PDB file of C-alpha atoms in Angstrom:
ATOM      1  CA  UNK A 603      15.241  -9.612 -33.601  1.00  0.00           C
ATOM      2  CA  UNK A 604      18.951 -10.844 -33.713  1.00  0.00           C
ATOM      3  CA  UNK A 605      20.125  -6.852 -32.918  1.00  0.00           C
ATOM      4  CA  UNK A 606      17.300  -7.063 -29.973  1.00  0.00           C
ATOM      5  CA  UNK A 607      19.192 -10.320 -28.772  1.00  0.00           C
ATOM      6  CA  UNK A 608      22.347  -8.689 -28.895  1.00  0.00           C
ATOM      7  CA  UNK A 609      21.540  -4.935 -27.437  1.00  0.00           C
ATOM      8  CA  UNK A 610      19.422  -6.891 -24.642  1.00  0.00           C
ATOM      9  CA  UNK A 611      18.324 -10.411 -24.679  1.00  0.00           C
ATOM     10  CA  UNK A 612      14.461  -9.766 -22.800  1.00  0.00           C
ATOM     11  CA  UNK A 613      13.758  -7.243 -25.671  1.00  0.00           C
ATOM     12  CA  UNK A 614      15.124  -9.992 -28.115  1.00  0.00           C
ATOM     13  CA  UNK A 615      13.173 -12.837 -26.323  1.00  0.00           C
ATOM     14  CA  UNK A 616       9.990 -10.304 -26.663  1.00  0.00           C
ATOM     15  CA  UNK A 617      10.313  -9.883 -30.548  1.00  0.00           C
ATOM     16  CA  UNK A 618      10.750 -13.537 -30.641  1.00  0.00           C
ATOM     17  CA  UNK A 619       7.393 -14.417 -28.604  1.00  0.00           C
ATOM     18  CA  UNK A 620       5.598 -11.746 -30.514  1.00  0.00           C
ATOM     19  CA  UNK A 621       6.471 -12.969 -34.248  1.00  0.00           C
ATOM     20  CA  UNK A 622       5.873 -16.407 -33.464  1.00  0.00           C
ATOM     21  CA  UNK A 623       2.403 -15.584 -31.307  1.00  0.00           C
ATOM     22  CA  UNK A 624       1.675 -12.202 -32.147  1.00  0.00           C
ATOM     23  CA  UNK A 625      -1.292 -12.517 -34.465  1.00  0.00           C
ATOM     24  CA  UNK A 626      -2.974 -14.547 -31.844  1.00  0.00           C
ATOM     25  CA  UNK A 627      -2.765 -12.005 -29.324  1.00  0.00           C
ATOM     26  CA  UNK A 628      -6.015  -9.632 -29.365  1.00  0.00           C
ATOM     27  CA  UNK A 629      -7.856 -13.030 -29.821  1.00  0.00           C
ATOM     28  CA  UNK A 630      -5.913 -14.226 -26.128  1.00  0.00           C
ATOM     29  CA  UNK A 631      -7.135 -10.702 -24.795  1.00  0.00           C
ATOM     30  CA  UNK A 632     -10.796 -11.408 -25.799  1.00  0.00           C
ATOM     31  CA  UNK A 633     -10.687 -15.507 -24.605  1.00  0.00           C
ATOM     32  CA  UNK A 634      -9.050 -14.365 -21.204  1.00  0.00           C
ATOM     33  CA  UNK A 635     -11.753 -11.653 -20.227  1.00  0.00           C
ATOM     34  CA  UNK A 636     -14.398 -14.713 -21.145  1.00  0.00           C
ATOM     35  CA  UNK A 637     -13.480 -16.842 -18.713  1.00  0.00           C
ATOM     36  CA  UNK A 638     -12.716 -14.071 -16.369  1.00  0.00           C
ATOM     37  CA  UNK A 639     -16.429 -13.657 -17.349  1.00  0.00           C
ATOM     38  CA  UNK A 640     -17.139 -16.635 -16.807  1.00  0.00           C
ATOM     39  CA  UNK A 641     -15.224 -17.155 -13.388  1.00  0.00           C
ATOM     40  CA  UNK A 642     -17.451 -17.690  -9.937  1.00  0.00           C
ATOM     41  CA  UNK A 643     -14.632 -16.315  -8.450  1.00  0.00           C
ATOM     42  CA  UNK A 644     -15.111 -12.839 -10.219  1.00  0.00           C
ATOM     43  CA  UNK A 645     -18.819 -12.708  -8.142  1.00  0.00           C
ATOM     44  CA  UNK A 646     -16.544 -12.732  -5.253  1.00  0.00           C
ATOM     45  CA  UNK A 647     -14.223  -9.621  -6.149  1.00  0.00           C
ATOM     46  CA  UNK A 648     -17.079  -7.659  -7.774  1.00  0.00           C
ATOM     47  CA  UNK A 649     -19.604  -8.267  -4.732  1.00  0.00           C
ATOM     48  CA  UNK A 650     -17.362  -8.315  -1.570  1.00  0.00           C
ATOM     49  CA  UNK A 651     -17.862  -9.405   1.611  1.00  0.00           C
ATOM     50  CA  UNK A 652     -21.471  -8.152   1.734  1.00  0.00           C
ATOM     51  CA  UNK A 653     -22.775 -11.396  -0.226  1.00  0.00           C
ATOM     52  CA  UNK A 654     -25.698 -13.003   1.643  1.00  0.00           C
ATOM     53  CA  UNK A 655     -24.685 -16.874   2.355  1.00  0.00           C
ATOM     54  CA  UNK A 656     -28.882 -17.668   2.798  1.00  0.00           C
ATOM     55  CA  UNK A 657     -27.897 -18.369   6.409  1.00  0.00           C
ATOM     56  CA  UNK A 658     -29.660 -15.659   8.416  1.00  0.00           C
ATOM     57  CA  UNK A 659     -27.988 -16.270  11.694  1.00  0.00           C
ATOM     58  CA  UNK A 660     -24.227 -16.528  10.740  1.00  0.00           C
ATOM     59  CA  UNK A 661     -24.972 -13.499   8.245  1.00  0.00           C
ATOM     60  CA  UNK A 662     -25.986 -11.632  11.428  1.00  0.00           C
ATOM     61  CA  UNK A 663     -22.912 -12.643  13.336  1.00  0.00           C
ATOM     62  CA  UNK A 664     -20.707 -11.489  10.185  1.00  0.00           C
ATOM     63  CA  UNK A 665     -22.130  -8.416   9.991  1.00  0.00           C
ATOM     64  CA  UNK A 666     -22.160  -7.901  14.005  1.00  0.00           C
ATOM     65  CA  UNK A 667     -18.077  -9.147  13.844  1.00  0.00           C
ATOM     66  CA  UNK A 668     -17.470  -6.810  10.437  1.00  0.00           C
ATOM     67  CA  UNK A 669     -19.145  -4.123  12.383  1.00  0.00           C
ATOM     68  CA  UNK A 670     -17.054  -4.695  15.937  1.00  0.00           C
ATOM     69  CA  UNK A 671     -13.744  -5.127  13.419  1.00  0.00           C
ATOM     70  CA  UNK A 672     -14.477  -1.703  11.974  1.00  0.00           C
ATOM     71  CA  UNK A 673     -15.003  -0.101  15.603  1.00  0.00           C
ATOM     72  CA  UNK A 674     -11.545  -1.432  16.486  1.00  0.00           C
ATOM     73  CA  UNK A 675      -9.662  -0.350  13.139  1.00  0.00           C
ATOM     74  CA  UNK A 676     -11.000   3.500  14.248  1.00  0.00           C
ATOM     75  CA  UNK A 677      -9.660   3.086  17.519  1.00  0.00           C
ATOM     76  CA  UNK A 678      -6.239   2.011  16.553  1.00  0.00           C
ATOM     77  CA  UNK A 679      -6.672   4.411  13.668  1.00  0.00           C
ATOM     78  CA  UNK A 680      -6.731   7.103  16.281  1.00  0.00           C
ATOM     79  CA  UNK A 681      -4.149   5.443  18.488  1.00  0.00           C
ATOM     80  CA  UNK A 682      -2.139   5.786  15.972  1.00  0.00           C
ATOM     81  CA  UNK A 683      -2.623   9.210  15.061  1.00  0.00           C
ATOM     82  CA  UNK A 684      -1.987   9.983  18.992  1.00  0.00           C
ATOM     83  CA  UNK A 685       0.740   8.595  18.826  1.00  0.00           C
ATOM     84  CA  UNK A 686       1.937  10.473  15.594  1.00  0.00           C
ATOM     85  CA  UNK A 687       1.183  13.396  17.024  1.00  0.00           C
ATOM     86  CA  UNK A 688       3.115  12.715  20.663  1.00  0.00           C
ATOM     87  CA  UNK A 689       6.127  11.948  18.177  1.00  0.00           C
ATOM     88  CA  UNK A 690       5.778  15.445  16.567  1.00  0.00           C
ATOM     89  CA  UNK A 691       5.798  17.292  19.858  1.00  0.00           C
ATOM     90  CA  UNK A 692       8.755  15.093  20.957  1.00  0.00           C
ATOM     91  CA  UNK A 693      10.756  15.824  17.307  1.00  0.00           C
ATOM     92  CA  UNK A 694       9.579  19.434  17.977  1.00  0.00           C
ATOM     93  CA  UNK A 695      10.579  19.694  21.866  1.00  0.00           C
ATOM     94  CA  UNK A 696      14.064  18.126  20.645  1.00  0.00           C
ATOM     95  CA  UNK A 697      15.135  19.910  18.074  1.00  0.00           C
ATOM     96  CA  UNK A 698      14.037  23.827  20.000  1.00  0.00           C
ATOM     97  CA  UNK A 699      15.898  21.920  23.249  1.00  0.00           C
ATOM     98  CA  UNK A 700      18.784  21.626  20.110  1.00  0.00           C
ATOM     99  CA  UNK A 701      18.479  24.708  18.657  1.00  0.00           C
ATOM    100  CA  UNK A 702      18.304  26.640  22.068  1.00  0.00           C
ATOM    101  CA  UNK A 703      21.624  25.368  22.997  1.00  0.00           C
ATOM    102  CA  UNK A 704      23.374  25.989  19.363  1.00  0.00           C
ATOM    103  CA  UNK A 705      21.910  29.276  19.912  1.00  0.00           C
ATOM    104  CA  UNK A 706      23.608  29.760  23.696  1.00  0.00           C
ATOM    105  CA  UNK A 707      26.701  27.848  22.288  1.00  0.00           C
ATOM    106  CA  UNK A 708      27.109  30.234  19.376  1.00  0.00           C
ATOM    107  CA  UNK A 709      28.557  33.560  21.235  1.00  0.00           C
ATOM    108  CA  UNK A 710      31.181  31.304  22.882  1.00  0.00           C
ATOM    109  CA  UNK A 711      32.836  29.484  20.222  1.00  0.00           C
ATOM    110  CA  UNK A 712      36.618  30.540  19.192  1.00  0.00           C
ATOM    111  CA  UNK A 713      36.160  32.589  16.813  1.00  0.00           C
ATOM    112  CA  UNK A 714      34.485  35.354  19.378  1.00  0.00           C
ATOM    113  CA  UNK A 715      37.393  34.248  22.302  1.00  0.00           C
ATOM    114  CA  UNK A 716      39.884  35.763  19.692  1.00  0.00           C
ATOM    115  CA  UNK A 717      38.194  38.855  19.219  1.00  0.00           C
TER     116      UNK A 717
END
């Protein structure tokens, strides 16, 4: 422990935390999955967003709002990829534009005016 400290002082600091606490440690394993067990708030991650509330009328409106949400992520999904694809051409346009000139340019540099 005193070489950890001295080598690196978090791997020190680790050897420290697990002689003092490190028997106890599969038993803080099992108690924190209990009350993540135990948690109403783990309903939430497991379930979603498709839990019903018991209110018919604002679970219709959610699921008429998810629905419109998801419409709209598509279209800017494929806004986006429009506009990925009009920045492709453009790279591509530029760099023949680029390489057509290099390729013009190249006869007429100085090392052909000396020949």
């Amino acid at each position: 422990m005193v070489l950890g400290f001295v080598v690196f002082w978090p791997l020190g600091l680790a050897m420290l935390a697990y002689i003092l606490w490190g028997d106890r440690l599969p038993g803080l394993a099992r108690e924190a999955r209990a009350q993540w067990d135990a948690n109403p708030v783990r309903r939430g991650f497991e379930t979603g967003m498709a839990r019903n509330t018991g209110n018919a009328a604002f679970d219709d409106y959610r699921n008429r709002e998810l629905e419109r949400l998801e419409e709209e992520r598509a279209r800017l999904d494929r806004m986006r990829a429009e506009f990925d694809d009009f920045l492709r051409e453009l790279r591509r346009a530029r760099d023949q534009e680029e390489f057509d000139r290099f390729m013009a340019n190249r006869g007429r540099g100085p090392a052909s005016e000396a020949t």
